[in-house]
PDB file of C-alpha atoms in Angstrom:
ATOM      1  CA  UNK A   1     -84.027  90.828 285.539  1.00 45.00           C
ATOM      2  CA  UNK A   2     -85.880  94.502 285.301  1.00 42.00           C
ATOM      3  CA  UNK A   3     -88.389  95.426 287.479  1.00 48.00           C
ATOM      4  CA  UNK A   4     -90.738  95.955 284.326  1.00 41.00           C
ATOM      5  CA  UNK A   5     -89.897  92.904 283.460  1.00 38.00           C
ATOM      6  CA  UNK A   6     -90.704  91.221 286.965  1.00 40.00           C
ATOM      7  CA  UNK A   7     -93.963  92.929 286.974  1.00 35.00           C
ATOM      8  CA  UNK A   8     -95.122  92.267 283.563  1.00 34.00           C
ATOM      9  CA  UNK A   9     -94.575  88.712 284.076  1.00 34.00           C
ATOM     10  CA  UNK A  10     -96.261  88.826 287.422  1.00 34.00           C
ATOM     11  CA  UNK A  11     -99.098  90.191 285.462  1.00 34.00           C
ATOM     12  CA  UNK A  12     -99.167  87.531 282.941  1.00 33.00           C
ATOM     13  CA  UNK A  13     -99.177  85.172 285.853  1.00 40.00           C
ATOM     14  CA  UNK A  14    -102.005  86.553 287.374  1.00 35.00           C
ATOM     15  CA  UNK A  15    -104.019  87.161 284.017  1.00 35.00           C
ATOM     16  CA  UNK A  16    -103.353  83.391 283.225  1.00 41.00           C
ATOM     17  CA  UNK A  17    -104.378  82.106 286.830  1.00 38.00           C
ATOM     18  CA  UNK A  18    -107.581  84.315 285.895  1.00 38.00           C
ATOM     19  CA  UNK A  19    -108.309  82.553 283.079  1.00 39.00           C
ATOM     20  CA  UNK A  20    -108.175  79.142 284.016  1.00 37.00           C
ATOM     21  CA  UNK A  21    -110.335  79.839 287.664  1.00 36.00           C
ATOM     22  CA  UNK A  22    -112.583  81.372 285.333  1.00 38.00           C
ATOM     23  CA  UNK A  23    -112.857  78.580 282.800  1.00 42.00           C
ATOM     24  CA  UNK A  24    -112.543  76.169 285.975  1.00 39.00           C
ATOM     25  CA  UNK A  25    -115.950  78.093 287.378  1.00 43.00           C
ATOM     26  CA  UNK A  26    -117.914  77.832 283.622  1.00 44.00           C
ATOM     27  CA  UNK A  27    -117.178  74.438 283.498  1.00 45.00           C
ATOM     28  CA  UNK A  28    -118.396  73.628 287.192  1.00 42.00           C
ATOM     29  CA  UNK A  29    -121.689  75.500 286.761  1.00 55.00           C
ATOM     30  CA  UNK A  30    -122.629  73.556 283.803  1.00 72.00           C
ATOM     31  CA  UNK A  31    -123.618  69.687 284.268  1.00 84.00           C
ATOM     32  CA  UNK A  32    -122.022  67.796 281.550  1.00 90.00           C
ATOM     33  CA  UNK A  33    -124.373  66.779 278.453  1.00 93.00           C
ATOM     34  CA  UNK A  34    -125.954  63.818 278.498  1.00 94.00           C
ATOM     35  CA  UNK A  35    -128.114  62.198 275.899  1.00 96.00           C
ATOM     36  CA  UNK A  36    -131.092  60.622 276.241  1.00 97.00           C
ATOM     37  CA  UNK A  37    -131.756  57.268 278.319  1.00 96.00           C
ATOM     38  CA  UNK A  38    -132.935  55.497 275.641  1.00 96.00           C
ATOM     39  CA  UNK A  39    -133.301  56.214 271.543  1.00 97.00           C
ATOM     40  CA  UNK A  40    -135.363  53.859 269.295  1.00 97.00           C
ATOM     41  CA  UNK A  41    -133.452  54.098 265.872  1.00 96.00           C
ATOM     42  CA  UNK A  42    -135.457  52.547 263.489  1.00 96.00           C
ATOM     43  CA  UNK A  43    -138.281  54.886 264.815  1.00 97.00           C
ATOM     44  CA  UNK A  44    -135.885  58.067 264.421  1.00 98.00           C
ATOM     45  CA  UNK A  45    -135.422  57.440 260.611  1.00 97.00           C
ATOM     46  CA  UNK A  46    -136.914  59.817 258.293  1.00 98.00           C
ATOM     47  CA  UNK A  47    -136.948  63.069 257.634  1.00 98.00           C
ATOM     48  CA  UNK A  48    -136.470  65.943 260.214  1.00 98.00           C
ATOM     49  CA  UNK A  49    -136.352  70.112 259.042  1.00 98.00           C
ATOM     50  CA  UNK A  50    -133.903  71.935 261.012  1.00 98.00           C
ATOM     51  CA  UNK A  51    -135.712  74.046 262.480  1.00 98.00           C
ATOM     52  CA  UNK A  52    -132.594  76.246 264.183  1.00 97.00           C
ATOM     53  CA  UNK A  53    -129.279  75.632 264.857  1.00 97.00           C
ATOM     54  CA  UNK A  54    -125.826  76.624 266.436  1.00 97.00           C
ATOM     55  CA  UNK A  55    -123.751  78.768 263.175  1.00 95.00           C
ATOM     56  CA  UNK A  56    -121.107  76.457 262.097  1.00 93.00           C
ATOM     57  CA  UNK A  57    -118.592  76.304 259.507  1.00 92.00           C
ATOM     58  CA  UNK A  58    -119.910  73.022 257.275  1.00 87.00           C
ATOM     59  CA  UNK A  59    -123.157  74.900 257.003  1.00 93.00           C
ATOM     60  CA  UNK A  60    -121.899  78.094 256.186  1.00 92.00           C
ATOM     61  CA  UNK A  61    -123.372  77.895 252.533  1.00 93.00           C
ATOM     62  CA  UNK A  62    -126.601  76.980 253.723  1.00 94.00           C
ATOM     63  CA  UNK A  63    -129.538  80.104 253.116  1.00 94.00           C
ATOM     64  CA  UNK A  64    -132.126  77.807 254.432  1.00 95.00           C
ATOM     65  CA  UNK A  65    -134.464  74.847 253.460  1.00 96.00           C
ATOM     66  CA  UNK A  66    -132.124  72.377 255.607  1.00 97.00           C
ATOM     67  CA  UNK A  67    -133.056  68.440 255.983  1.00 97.00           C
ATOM     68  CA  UNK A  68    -131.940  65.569 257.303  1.00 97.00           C
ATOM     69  CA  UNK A  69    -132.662  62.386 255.815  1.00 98.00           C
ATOM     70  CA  UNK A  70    -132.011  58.878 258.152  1.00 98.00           C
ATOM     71  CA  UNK A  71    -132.368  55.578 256.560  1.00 98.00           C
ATOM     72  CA  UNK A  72    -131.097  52.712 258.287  1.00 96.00           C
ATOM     73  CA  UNK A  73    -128.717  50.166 256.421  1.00 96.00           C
ATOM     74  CA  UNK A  74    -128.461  46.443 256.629  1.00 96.00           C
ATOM     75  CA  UNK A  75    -125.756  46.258 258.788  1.00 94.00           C
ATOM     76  CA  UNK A  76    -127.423  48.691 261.109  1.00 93.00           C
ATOM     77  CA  UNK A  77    -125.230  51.693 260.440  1.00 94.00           C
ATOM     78  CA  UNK A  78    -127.488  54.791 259.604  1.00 96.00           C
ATOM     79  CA  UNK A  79    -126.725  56.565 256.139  1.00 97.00           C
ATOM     80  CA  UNK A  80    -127.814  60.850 256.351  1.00 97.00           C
ATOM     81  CA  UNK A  81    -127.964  62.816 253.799  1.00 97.00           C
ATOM     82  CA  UNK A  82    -128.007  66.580 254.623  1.00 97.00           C
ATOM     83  CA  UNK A  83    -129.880  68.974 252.016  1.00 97.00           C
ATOM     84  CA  UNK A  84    -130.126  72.856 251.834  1.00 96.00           C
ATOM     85  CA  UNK A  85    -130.854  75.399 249.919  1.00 96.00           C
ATOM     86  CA  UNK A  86    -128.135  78.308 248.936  1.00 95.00           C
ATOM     87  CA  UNK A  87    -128.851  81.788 248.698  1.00 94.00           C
ATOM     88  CA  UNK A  88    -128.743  81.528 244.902  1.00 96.00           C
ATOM     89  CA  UNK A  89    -131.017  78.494 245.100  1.00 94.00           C
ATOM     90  CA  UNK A  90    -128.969  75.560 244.147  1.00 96.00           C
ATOM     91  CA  UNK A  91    -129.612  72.866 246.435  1.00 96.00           C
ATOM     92  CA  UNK A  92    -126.527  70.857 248.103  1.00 95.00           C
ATOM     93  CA  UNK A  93    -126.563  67.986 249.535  1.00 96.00           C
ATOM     94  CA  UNK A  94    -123.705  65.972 252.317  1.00 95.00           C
ATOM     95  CA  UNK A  95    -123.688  62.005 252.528  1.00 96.00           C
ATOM     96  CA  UNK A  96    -122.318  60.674 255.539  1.00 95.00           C
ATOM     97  CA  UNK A  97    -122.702  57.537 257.825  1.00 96.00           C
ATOM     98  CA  UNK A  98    -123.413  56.932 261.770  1.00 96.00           C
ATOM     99  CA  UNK A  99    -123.244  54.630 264.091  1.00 95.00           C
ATOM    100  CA  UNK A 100    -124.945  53.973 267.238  1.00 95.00           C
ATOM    101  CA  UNK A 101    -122.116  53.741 270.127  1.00 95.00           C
ATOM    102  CA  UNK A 102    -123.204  51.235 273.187  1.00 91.00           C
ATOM    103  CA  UNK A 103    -126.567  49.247 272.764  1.00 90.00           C
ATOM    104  CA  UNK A 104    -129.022  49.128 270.428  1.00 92.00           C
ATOM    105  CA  UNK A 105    -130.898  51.650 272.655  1.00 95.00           C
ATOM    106  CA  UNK A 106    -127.818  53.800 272.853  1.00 96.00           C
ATOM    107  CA  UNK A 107    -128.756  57.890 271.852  1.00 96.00           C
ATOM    108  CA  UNK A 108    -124.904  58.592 271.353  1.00 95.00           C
ATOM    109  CA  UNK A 109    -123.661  57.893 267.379  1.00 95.00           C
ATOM    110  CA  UNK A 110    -120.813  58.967 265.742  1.00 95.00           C
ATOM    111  CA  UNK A 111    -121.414  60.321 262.426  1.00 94.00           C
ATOM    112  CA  UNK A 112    -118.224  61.289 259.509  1.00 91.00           C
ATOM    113  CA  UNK A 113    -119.108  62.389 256.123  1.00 86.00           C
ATOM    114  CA  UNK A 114    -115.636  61.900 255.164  1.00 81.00           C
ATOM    115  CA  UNK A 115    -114.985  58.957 252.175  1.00 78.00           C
ATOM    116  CA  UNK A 116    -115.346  55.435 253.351  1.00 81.00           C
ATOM    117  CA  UNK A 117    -111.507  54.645 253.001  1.00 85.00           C
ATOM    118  CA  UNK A 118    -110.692  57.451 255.824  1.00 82.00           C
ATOM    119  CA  UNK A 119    -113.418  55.369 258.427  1.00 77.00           C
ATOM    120  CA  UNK A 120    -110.066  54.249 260.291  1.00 77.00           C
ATOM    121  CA  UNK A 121    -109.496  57.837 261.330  1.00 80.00           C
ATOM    122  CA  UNK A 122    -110.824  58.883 264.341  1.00 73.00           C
ATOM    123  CA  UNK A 123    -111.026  62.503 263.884  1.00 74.00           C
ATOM    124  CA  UNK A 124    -112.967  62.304 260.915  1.00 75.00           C
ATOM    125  CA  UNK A 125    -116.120  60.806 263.075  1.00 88.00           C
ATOM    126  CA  UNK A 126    -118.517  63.727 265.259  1.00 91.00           C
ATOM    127  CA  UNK A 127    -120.236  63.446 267.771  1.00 92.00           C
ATOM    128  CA  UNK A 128    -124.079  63.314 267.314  1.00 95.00           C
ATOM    129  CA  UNK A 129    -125.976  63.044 270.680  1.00 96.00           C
ATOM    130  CA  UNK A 130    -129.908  63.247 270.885  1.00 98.00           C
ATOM    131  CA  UNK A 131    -130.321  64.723 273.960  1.00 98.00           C
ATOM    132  CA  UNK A 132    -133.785  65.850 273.800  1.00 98.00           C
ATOM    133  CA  UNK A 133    -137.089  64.175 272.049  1.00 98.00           C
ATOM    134  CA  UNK A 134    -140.359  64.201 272.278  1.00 96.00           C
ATOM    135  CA  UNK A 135    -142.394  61.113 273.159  1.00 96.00           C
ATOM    136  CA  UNK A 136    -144.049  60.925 269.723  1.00 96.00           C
ATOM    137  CA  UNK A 137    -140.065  61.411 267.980  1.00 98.00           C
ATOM    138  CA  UNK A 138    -141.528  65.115 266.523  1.00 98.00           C
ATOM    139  CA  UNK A 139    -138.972  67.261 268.205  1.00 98.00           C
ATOM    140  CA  UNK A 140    -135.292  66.729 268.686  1.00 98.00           C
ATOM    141  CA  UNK A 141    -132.556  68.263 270.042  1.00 98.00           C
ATOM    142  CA  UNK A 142    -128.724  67.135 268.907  1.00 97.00           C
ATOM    143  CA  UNK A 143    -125.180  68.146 270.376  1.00 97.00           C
ATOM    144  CA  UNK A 144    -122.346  66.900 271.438  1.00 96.00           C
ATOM    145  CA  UNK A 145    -120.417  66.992 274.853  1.00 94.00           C
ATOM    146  CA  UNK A 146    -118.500  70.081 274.337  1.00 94.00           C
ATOM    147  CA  UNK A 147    -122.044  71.929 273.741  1.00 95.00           C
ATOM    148  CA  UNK A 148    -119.931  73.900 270.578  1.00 95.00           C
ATOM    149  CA  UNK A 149    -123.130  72.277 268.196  1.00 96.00           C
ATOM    150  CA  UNK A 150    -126.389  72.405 268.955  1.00 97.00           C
ATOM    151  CA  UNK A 151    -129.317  71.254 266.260  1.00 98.00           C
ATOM    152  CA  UNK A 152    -133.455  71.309 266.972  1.00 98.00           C
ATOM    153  CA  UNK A 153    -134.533  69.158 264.757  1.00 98.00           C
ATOM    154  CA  UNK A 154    -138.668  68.447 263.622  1.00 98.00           C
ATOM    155  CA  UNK A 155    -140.643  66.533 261.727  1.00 98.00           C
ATOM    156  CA  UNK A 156    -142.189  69.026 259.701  1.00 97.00           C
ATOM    157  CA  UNK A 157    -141.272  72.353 258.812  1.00 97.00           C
ATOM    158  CA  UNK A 158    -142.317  74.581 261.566  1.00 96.00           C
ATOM    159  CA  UNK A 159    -143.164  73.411 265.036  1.00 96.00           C
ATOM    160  CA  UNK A 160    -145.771  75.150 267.545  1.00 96.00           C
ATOM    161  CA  UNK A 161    -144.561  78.284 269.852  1.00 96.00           C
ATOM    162  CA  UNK A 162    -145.224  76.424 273.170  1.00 97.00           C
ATOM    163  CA  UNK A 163    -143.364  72.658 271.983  1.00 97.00           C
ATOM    164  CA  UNK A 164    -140.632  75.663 270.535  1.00 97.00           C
ATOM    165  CA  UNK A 165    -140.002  77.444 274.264  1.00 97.00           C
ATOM    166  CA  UNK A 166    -140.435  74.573 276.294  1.00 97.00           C
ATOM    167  CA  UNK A 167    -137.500  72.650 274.268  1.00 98.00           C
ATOM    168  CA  UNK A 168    -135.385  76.099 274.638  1.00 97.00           C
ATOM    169  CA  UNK A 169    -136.206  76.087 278.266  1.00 97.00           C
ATOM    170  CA  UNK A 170    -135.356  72.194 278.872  1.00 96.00           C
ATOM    171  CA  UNK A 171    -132.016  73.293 276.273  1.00 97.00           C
ATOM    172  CA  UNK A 172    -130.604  76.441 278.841  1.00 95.00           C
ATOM    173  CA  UNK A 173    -131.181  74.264 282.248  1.00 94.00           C
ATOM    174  CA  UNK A 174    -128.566  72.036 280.407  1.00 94.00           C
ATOM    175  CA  UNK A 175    -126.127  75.014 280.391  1.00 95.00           C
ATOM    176  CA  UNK A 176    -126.540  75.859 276.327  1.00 96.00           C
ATOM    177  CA  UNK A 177    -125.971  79.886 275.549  1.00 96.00           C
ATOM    178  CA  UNK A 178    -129.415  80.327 273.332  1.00 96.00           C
ATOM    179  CA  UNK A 179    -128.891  83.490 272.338  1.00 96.00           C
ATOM    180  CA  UNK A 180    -125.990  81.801 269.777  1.00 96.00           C
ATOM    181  CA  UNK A 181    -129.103  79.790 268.105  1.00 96.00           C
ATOM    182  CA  UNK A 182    -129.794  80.742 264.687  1.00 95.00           C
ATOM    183  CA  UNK A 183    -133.585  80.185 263.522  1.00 96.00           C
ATOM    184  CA  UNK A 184    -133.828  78.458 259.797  1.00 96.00           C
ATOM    185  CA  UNK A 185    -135.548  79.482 256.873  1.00 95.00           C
ATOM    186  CA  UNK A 186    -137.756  76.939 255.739  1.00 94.00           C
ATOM    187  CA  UNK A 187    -140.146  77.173 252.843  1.00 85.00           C
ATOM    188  CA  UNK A 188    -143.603  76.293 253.780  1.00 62.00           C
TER     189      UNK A 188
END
């Protein structure tokens, strides 16, 4: 073998080792997400605005005006309809299903809004963990374990500056990068 050759692979060796102590370090700093201890579903139906959110790809055509609707269904699966506006005003809206994983206090559901017939898949189920609300269910926070989605989540359109900053502050001691939340438009 060259010596170029030896050293450029003892630099990629080195540059890779980098990497994954650095990753290693990220992940050790930050606790892993938890939901909530306990969520009462029927209670957590309704609407909620989004009030900001994490950019992500399935809402990529949203402007603004973004809702979630919960109903709960007879066999205690949760149907959610998603609504927002586009930029050249059309409204769109997603229909999906969740399901509460664990007890019927449980704050971790799985949620697809892929057809019915594809249920069997795994992949086509998310994540959807409340991990922060308010006493009076006003103000919610939603992720996921991986912490790549975040949602805040309100009953009405805009929510006061202090309930706002308080939920960001409870939201970065559980290791989420705020400065990737996006604030949504909503008309008043």
């Amino acid at each position: 073998m060259l010596p170029n050759s030896r050293l450029i692979l003892l630099l990629l060796g080195l540059l890779g080792a980098s990497a994954t102590l650095l990753a290693a370090e990220r992940g050790a700093r930050a606790a892993p997400v938890t939901p909530i201890p306990s969520l009462d579903v029927p209670r957590y139906m309704g609407v909620w605005y989004e009030i900001a959110k994490f950019p992500n790809r399935f809402q990529s055509k949203c402007a603004g005006d973004t809702t979630a609707h919960y109903s709960l269904q007879p066999d205690r699966t949760v149907q959610v309809i998603n609504r927002c506006r586009r930029a050249d005003g059309t409204v769109i809206d997603a229909v999906g299903t969740a399901r509460q994983l664990g007890g019927p206090t449980s704050a971790t559901l799985k949620v697809r809004f892929a057809p019915r017939w594809l249920s069997f898949l795994p992949f086509v189920w998310g994540d959807y963990w409340v991990i922060d609300l308010d006493p009076d269910y006003q103000l919610a926070a939603v992720s996921e374990p991986g912490r790549d989605y975040l949602w805040i989540l309100a009953r009405t359109p805009t929510v006061s500056r202090q309930a706002y900053g308080a939920l960001l502050d409870r939201l970065e001691r559980q290791g989420f990068d705020l400065s990737k939340l996006e604030v949504t438009r909503q008309a008043r």
